[in-house]
Coordinates of C-alpha atoms in Angstrom, one line a residue:
M1183 CA 142.7 172.8 86.5
L1184 CA 140.0 171.0 88.4
L1185 CA 137.9 170.6 86.4
T1186 CA 139.1 166.9 84.6
S1187 CA 137.4 163.8 83.2
A1188 CA 138.3 161.1 86.2
P1189 CA 135.6 158.1 86.8
L1190 CA 133.5 158.6 89.1
A1191 CA 134.8 155.1 91.4
S1192 CA 131.0 154.4 91.8
A1193 CA 128.0 151.6 91.6
D1194 CA 125.6 153.5 92.1
E1195 CA 123.5 154.2 88.2
V1196 CA 122.5 157.7 89.9
R1197 CA 126.1 158.2 91.3
D1198 CA 127.2 157.8 87.9
K1199 CA 125.0 159.9 85.7
Q1200 CA 125.7 162.7 88.1
W1201 CA 129.0 164.3 86.1
P1202 CA 129.2 167.2 87.0
L1203 CA 130.6 165.9 90.1
T1204 CA 133.1 163.8 87.9
V1205 CA 134.6 167.4 86.2
Y1206 CA 135.0 168.8 89.5
D1207 CA 136.5 166.2 91.1
A1208 CA 134.6 166.8 93.7
E1209 CA 136.2 164.6 95.8
D1210 CA 139.2 166.9 96.2
V1211 CA 136.9 169.6 96.5
W1212 CA 136.0 168.2 99.4
K1213 CA 139.2 168.1 100.9
T1214 CA 139.0 172.1 101.6
S1215 CA 134.8 172.8 102.3
Q1216 CA 131.9 171.2 102.3
G1217 CA 129.6 174.0 102.5
E1218 CA 129.9 173.6 106.7
G1219 CA 127.4 176.1 109.3
V1220 CA 126.1 177.2 105.2
T1221 CA 122.5 178.1 104.7
V1222 CA 121.1 178.3 100.9
A1223 CA 117.5 178.7 101.1
V1224 CA 116.2 177.8 98.0
V1225 CA 113.1 180.1 97.5
D1226 CA 110.7 177.1 95.2
S1227 CA 108.5 174.4 94.9
G1228 CA 109.2 173.7 98.5
V1229 CA 111.5 170.6 99.5
D1230 CA 111.7 167.6 101.1
A1231 CA 112.8 167.2 103.6
S1232 CA 111.8 163.3 103.4
H1233 CA 113.7 161.9 100.0
P1234 CA 116.4 159.6 101.4
D1235 CA 118.7 162.2 99.7
L1236 CA 118.2 165.0 102.0
T1237 CA 117.1 164.2 105.4
G1238 CA 118.6 165.9 108.3
Q1239 CA 119.8 169.0 105.6
V1240 CA 116.5 170.1 105.5
L1241 CA 115.6 173.5 108.0
P1242 CA 111.9 174.0 109.4
G1243 CA 111.2 177.2 106.8
K1244 CA 107.7 179.1 105.2
D1245 CA 105.2 178.6 103.1
F1246 CA 104.3 182.2 101.7
S1247 CA 102.1 180.9 98.8
T1248 CA 99.5 178.4 100.2
P1249 CA 98.9 180.1 104.4
G1250 CA 99.7 177.5 106.6
S1251 CA 101.0 174.6 104.5
Q1252 CA 104.8 173.3 105.8
P1253 CA 107.2 174.1 103.1
H1254 CA 108.6 170.3 103.3
N1255 CA 105.3 169.6 101.0
D1256 CA 106.5 170.4 97.6
P1257 CA 104.1 169.0 94.7
D1258 CA 106.2 169.7 91.9
G1259 CA 109.5 168.7 92.3
H1260 CA 111.5 171.6 91.5
G1261 CA 113.0 173.0 94.7
T1262 CA 113.6 169.0 96.5
G1263 CA 116.0 168.8 93.3
M1264 CA 118.2 172.5 93.5
A1265 CA 117.7 171.3 96.8
S1266 CA 119.5 168.0 95.8
L1267 CA 122.1 169.7 93.8
I1268 CA 123.5 172.0 96.8
A1269 CA 123.3 170.0 100.2
G1270 CA 121.7 166.3 99.1
H1271 CA 124.0 163.7 100.7
G1272 CA 123.5 160.0 98.9
H1273 CA 122.4 157.3 101.4
G1274 CA 123.2 153.8 101.9
P1275 CA 126.2 151.9 102.7
G1276 CA 129.2 154.7 102.6
R1277 CA 125.9 157.0 100.7
A1278 CA 127.8 156.1 98.0
S1279 CA 123.9 155.6 96.7
G1280 CA 121.7 158.9 96.0
V1281 CA 122.4 162.6 94.3
M1282 CA 125.4 164.2 96.0
G1283 CA 125.7 168.1 95.9
L1284 CA 128.0 170.4 95.7
A1285 CA 128.1 171.4 98.9
P1286 CA 127.0 168.3 101.1
K1287 CA 127.8 169.4 105.0
A1288 CA 125.4 173.1 103.6
K1289 CA 121.5 173.1 105.4
I1290 CA 119.4 174.7 103.1
L1291 CA 116.2 176.9 104.1
P1292 CA 113.1 175.9 101.8
V1293 CA 111.0 178.9 100.7
K1294 CA 107.6 177.9 99.3
A1295 CA 107.3 180.4 97.2
D1296 CA 104.6 178.8 94.4
D1297 CA 101.4 177.7 94.8
G1298 CA 100.8 176.1 90.5
K1299 CA 100.3 180.0 89.4
A1300 CA 101.0 183.2 90.3
M1301 CA 104.7 182.6 92.3
S1302 CA 105.3 185.8 91.0
E1303 CA 102.7 186.9 94.2
Y1304 CA 105.1 185.1 96.3
W1305 CA 108.5 184.7 96.1
P1306 CA 109.6 188.9 96.6
E1307 CA 108.4 188.5 100.1
A1308 CA 110.2 184.7 100.8
V1309 CA 113.5 186.2 99.8
R1310 CA 112.6 188.4 102.3
Y1311 CA 112.4 186.2 104.6
A1312 CA 115.0 184.4 103.6
V1313 CA 117.5 187.1 104.3
D1314 CA 115.6 187.6 108.4
Q1315 CA 116.4 184.7 109.2
G1316 CA 120.1 185.0 108.6
V1317 CA 121.0 182.9 105.0
E1318 CA 124.3 183.3 103.1
V1319 CA 123.0 182.4 99.9
I1320 CA 119.5 182.7 98.2
N1321 CA 119.0 180.3 94.5
L1322 CA 116.7 181.8 92.7
S1323 CA 115.6 179.0 89.8
F1324 CA 112.9 180.9 88.3
V1325 CA 112.9 183.4 85.8
D1326 CA 110.0 186.6 86.3
T1327 CA 109.6 188.9 83.8
G1328 CA 107.4 191.2 85.6
A1329 CA 111.2 192.3 88.6
T1330 CA 112.0 195.0 86.1
P1331 CA 113.8 197.4 88.3
G1332 CA 111.9 199.2 91.2
T1333 CA 109.0 196.7 91.4
R1334 CA 108.4 194.9 94.5
G1335 CA 111.3 192.1 93.0
A1336 CA 113.7 194.1 92.8
K1337 CA 113.7 195.9 95.5
A1338 CA 113.9 192.2 97.8
I1339 CA 117.1 192.0 95.6
A1340 CA 118.3 194.8 97.1
Y1341 CA 117.6 194.1 100.7
A1342 CA 118.9 190.7 100.1
Q1343 CA 122.5 192.2 98.9
A1344 CA 121.9 195.0 101.7
N1345 CA 122.5 192.5 104.1
D1346 CA 125.1 191.0 103.3
V1347 CA 123.9 187.8 100.9
V1348 CA 125.3 185.5 97.7
V1349 CA 121.3 186.1 95.0
V1350 CA 122.1 183.4 92.5
A1351 CA 119.3 183.0 89.0
G1352 CA 119.4 181.1 85.9
V1353 CA 119.3 183.7 82.8
G1354 CA 116.7 181.2 81.6
N1355 CA 116.2 178.8 78.9
D1356 CA 114.2 179.9 76.2
G1357 CA 117.5 181.1 74.0
G1358 CA 115.7 185.0 74.6
T1359 CA 117.8 187.1 76.2
V1360 CA 118.6 187.1 80.1
H1361 CA 115.4 187.2 82.1
Y1362 CA 114.2 188.7 85.6
P1363 CA 115.7 188.5 88.4
A1364 CA 118.5 187.4 86.7
A1365 CA 118.9 190.5 85.3
L1366 CA 118.1 192.7 89.0
P1367 CA 121.8 194.1 89.8
G1368 CA 123.8 192.1 91.3
V1369 CA 123.3 189.0 90.7
V1370 CA 124.8 186.5 89.9
A1371 CA 122.8 185.1 86.2
V1372 CA 123.6 181.8 85.5
T1373 CA 124.1 179.9 82.0
A1374 CA 124.3 175.6 81.5
V1375 CA 126.5 174.2 79.8
D1376 CA 127.3 170.4 78.8
K1377 CA 129.3 167.5 79.9
N1378 CA 131.7 168.5 76.7
L1379 CA 131.9 171.5 79.3
K1380 CA 129.8 173.8 76.0
P1381 CA 127.4 176.4 75.9
W1382 CA 123.4 174.7 76.5
S1383 CA 121.7 175.7 72.9
N1384 CA 118.7 176.6 75.2
A1385 CA 119.8 178.9 77.4
N1386 CA 119.7 183.0 77.4
T1387 CA 121.9 185.1 76.6
G1388 CA 122.9 188.5 76.1
K1389 CA 124.4 191.1 78.2
G1390 CA 124.0 190.2 82.1
V1391 CA 125.2 186.7 82.2
T1392 CA 127.7 186.1 85.0
L1393 CA 129.0 182.1 85.1
A1394 CA 128.1 179.5 83.7
A1395 CA 127.9 175.9 85.2
P1396 CA 127.3 171.8 84.3
G1397 CA 122.4 172.2 83.2
V1398 CA 123.1 169.3 81.1
D1399 CA 121.0 166.6 81.4
I1400 CA 121.4 166.6 85.3
T1401 CA 120.2 163.7 88.2
S1402 CA 118.8 165.4 91.0
A1403 CA 116.3 164.3 93.6
R1404 CA 112.8 164.2 93.2
T1405 CA 109.4 164.1 94.3
K1406 CA 106.8 162.1 92.5
T1407 CA 108.2 159.8 90.4
R1408 CA 108.6 156.2 90.8
S1409 CA 112.9 156.5 91.1
G1410 CA 112.7 159.8 93.4
Y1411 CA 114.7 161.0 90.3
S1412 CA 115.1 162.4 87.5
I1413 CA 117.3 163.6 84.2
V1414 CA 116.2 167.1 83.4
S1415 CA 117.5 170.2 81.4
G1416 CA 118.1 173.3 82.3
T1417 CA 119.4 176.6 83.6
S1418 CA 118.1 175.8 86.8
D1419 CA 120.1 173.5 87.9
A1420 CA 123.2 175.3 86.5
T1421 CA 122.0 177.9 89.2
A1422 CA 122.3 175.4 92.0
Y1423 CA 125.4 175.0 91.4
V1424 CA 126.6 177.6 90.8
S1425 CA 124.3 178.6 94.7
A1426 CA 126.2 175.8 96.0
I1427 CA 130.0 176.5 95.4
A1428 CA 128.9 180.8 96.8
A1429 CA 128.4 177.5 100.0
L1430 CA 131.6 176.4 99.2
L1431 CA 133.5 179.9 99.2
R1432 CA 131.6 181.2 102.7
S1433 CA 132.2 178.6 104.3
K1434 CA 136.1 178.5 103.9
F1435 CA 136.1 182.8 103.6
P1436 CA 133.5 183.6 106.5
D1437 CA 135.2 187.2 106.4
L1438 CA 134.2 188.0 103.0
T1439 CA 131.9 190.2 102.0
A1440 CA 129.0 188.4 99.8
G1441 CA 130.4 190.5 96.5
Q1442 CA 133.9 189.7 97.1
I1443 CA 133.2 186.3 97.2
I1444 CA 131.2 186.5 94.6
N1445 CA 134.7 187.9 92.7
R1446 CA 136.2 184.6 94.0
M1447 CA 134.2 183.3 91.7
V1448 CA 134.6 185.3 88.7
K1449 CA 138.0 185.5 88.8
S1450 CA 138.3 181.9 88.8
A1451 CA 136.3 181.4 86.4
D1452 CA 137.2 180.0 82.6
Y1453 CA 136.0 179.6 79.0
L1454 CA 138.0 175.9 79.4
G1455 CA 137.9 175.9 75.6
N1456 CA 135.5 178.2 74.5
A1457 CA 136.2 181.2 72.5
P1458 CA 135.7 184.0 74.8
D1459 CA 132.1 185.3 75.0
K1460 CA 130.2 187.4 77.5
E1461 CA 127.2 187.4 76.2
T1462 CA 127.3 183.8 76.3
L1463 CA 129.6 182.6 79.2
G1464 CA 129.8 185.8 81.1
Y1465 CA 133.1 185.6 82.7
G1466 CA 133.2 181.6 82.3
I1467 CA 132.8 178.4 83.2
A1468 CA 132.5 178.1 87.3
R1469 CA 135.2 176.1 89.2
P1470 CA 134.8 175.8 92.8
G1471 CA 138.2 174.0 93.5
T1472 CA 140.1 177.3 92.0
A1473 CA 138.1 179.6 93.3
M1474 CA 139.0 177.8 96.7
R1475 CA 142.1 177.7 97.2
M1476 CA 143.4 180.6 93.9
D1477 CA 145.5 183.8 95.3
I1478 CA 143.1 186.6 94.4
P1479 CA 143.0 189.5 96.1
K1480 CA 139.9 190.7 98.5
G1481 CA 139.0 193.4 96.3
P1482 CA 136.0 196.0 96.7
K1483 CA 133.9 195.0 99.1
E1484 CA 131.2 195.5 96.8
G1485 CA 132.6 192.6 93.8
P1486 CA 132.5 193.1 90.7
L1487 CA 129.1 193.0 90.3
A1488 CA 126.7 196.9 89.7
K1489 CA 124.0 196.3 92.7
A1490 CA 121.0 198.5 92.9
P1491 CA 121.1 201.8 93.7
S1492 CA 119.7 203.3 98.0
G1493 CA 121.8 205.4 100.5
T1494 CA 123.2 202.5 102.6
E1495 CA 125.4 200.8 99.5
S1496 CA 128.1 201.6 97.4
K1497 CA 127.9 200.5 93.1
G1498 CA 130.4 197.6 93.0
A1499 CA 133.3 197.7 91.0
P1500 CA 135.1 196.1 88.5
A1501 CA 136.4 192.5 89.7
E1502 CA 140.2 193.4 90.6
G1503 CA 142.0 192.9 88.2
D1504 CA 140.4 192.6 85.6
D1505 CA 140.1 193.7 82.0
S1506 CA 136.7 193.3 80.8
S1507 CA 135.2 196.4 81.8
S1508 CA 132.8 198.7 79.7
K1509 CA 133.9 201.0 77.0
E1510 CA 132.3 203.4 78.6
S1511 CA 135.1 203.4 82.3
A1512 CA 137.7 201.9 79.8
G1513 CA 137.1 205.3 77.6
K1514 CA 137.4 207.0 80.9
K1515 CA 141.0 205.2 82.2
K1516 CA 142.9 205.5 78.7
K1517 CA 141.3 209.7 78.3
S1518 CA 143.1 209.9 81.9
S1519 CA 146.0 208.6 80.7
S1520 CA 146.5 210.5 78.7
S1521 CA 146.7 214.0 80.1
S1522 CA 148.8 212.3 82.7
G1523 CA 150.8 212.7 80.4
L1524 CA 150.0 216.0 79.2
L1525 CA 150.6 216.8 82.0
I1526 CA 153.8 215.9 81.8
G1527 CA 157.1 219.4 80.8
V1528 CA 154.7 222.4 80.5
G1529 CA 154.0 225.3 82.5
I1530 CA 152.2 225.3 85.3
G1531 CA 149.5 227.6 83.8
V1532 CA 148.6 224.8 81.3
A1533 CA 148.7 222.7 83.5
V1534 CA 145.7 223.8 85.4
L1535 CA 143.6 224.5 83.1
I1536 CA 144.4 220.9 81.4
V1537 CA 143.5 220.0 85.3
V1538 CA 140.4 221.2 85.6
G1539 CA 138.9 221.2 82.2
V1540 CA 139.8 217.0 83.2
I1541 CA 137.6 217.4 86.5
F1542 CA 134.3 219.2 85.1
A1543 CA 134.6 216.9 81.9
V1544 CA 134.5 213.4 84.3
L1545 CA 132.2 215.0 86.4
R1546 CA 129.9 215.6 83.8
S1547 CA 130.7 211.3 82.4
R1548 CA 130.0 210.3 86.2
G1549 CA 126.5 212.7 86.1
N1550 CA 125.2 211.2 82.4
R1551 CA 126.6 207.3 83.2
G1552 CA 123.1 206.3 85.5
N1553 CA 122.9 203.0 88.0
G1554 CA 122.8 200.5 84.8
G1555 CA 122.4 196.4 86.0
P1556 CA 124.2 194.4 83.9
G1557 CA 121.1 193.5 81.5
N1558 CA 118.1 193.6 80.3
G1559 CA 115.1 191.4 80.8
G1560 CA 113.7 189.4 78.1
P1561 CA 109.5 188.9 77.2
G1562 CA 108.0 185.8 79.0
G1563 CA 109.8 182.3 77.8
P1564 CA 107.1 178.9 77.3
G1565 CA 105.3 178.8 80.5
G1566 CA 104.7 182.7 81.1
P1567 CA 105.3 185.6 82.2
S1568 CA 106.5 183.9 85.4
G1569 CA 107.6 181.0 87.6
Y1570 CA 110.0 177.5 86.0
P1571 CA 110.1 178.0 81.5
G1572 CA 109.2 175.0 79.9
Q1573 CA 109.2 172.4 82.5
Q1574 CA 110.2 168.6 81.6
Q1575 CA 106.8 166.6 82.3
Y1576 CA 107.3 163.3 83.9
P1577 CA 104.0 161.4 83.1
N1578 CA 104.6 158.2 85.2
A1579 CA 104.6 159.6 88.8
A1580 CA 103.5 158.2 91.4
P1581 CA 101.5 160.6 94.5
G1582 CA 103.7 159.7 97.5
Q1583 CA 105.9 155.8 96.2
A1584 CA 108.2 155.2 99.0
Y1585 CA 112.2 156.0 99.1
P1586 CA 114.4 154.9 98.0
A1587 CA 113.5 154.0 94.4
P1588 CA 113.6 149.3 93.5
P1589 CA 118.0 148.4 92.9
G1590 CA 118.8 149.2 89.3
Q1591 CA 115.5 151.4 89.2
A1592 CA 117.2 153.9 86.6
P1593 CA 115.9 157.8 87.7
Q1594 CA 112.8 158.6 85.8
Q1595 CA 113.5 160.2 82.5
G1596 CA 109.2 160.6 81.0
G1597 CA 111.1 161.7 76.8
P1598 CA 113.3 163.4 75.3
Y1599 CA 114.9 166.2 77.6
G1600 CA 112.7 168.9 77.2
Q1601 CA 114.0 172.4 78.8
Q1602 CA 113.2 171.8 82.9
R1603 CA 112.1 175.1 84.5

């Protein structure tokens, strides 16, 4: 099952609080893949490459929000947290302290797109830059309700998909419908579950949710807190974990397309005791070990999610063997099957008429179907139309605090856990 309750053998408080490593049985997962040779772009507030859990993992990158600045400057700390969940390697003897990412040997490309005011202005260009650098996965742990189809953001996502990149984004934290860019066609839209693998009540729901992953009470690296760590909740963290799973798979199966990697993730997901509900959990909770070891046909290159239309892209198809396609598609399959039955035993002339009629009906239906994406975004959540809605604040921040934290110091929590950006 690869979602177990085996305890972690660690005396480090930060590591002990990383419950996702326990449920994912990370030690066993790492025997198959640790994300070697894969680069994940973190389009966010920057990534602090000096954090002890990330040293050597962070590439130069670029800052699009502040010309001349470095993407390793992360005054907010959000991007550093996401990077640590993806590719953190811990620190200290045996790397037994600090945060371990789920893909600890993947590399992080920091692409800063947040000046604290208007992230929506910068992230589309940041995505294109990441694609041009050859990344295999792009992590978008933010919402931008203005990134509707046809906008600069949507076109940047389509550019990434046309270049065989897995794009992962959070659905949002305000309890509404799936936000953009997660709602764009072809994007892996991620929701959050708690340590009991139950849906997080603040996560957005509706048409377009793809996968669920741990996102409640998540310990991650964090700049500007006294300890260098924080515990927060949000679909941002769940998004980072799914990006890490994509990195594990891209390392294990370098011959698969981005769509086929997504196919492995959705076909290996499971509701794990939850009632099947695609609008809440999508295809289910992502399972890295199962995704790497399960016998899953490659499926179409386009994968199971529809993509934005372009002159060079296919529309995508249901996951191979998927029985959860749309009612419209199911209806067509049933209608086609019935037509085939009617042809049995009838005269040649009648058969020809039926075939012509069916072809005409199918062509007309296809012409009316359009290029619908995985879901529609809703109104902006707390925090404005773009960014990381509902960010938990940490009032005891200590700028310039050296790492690591003093022995025995707990991760910074800052009051009741709010919604993470």
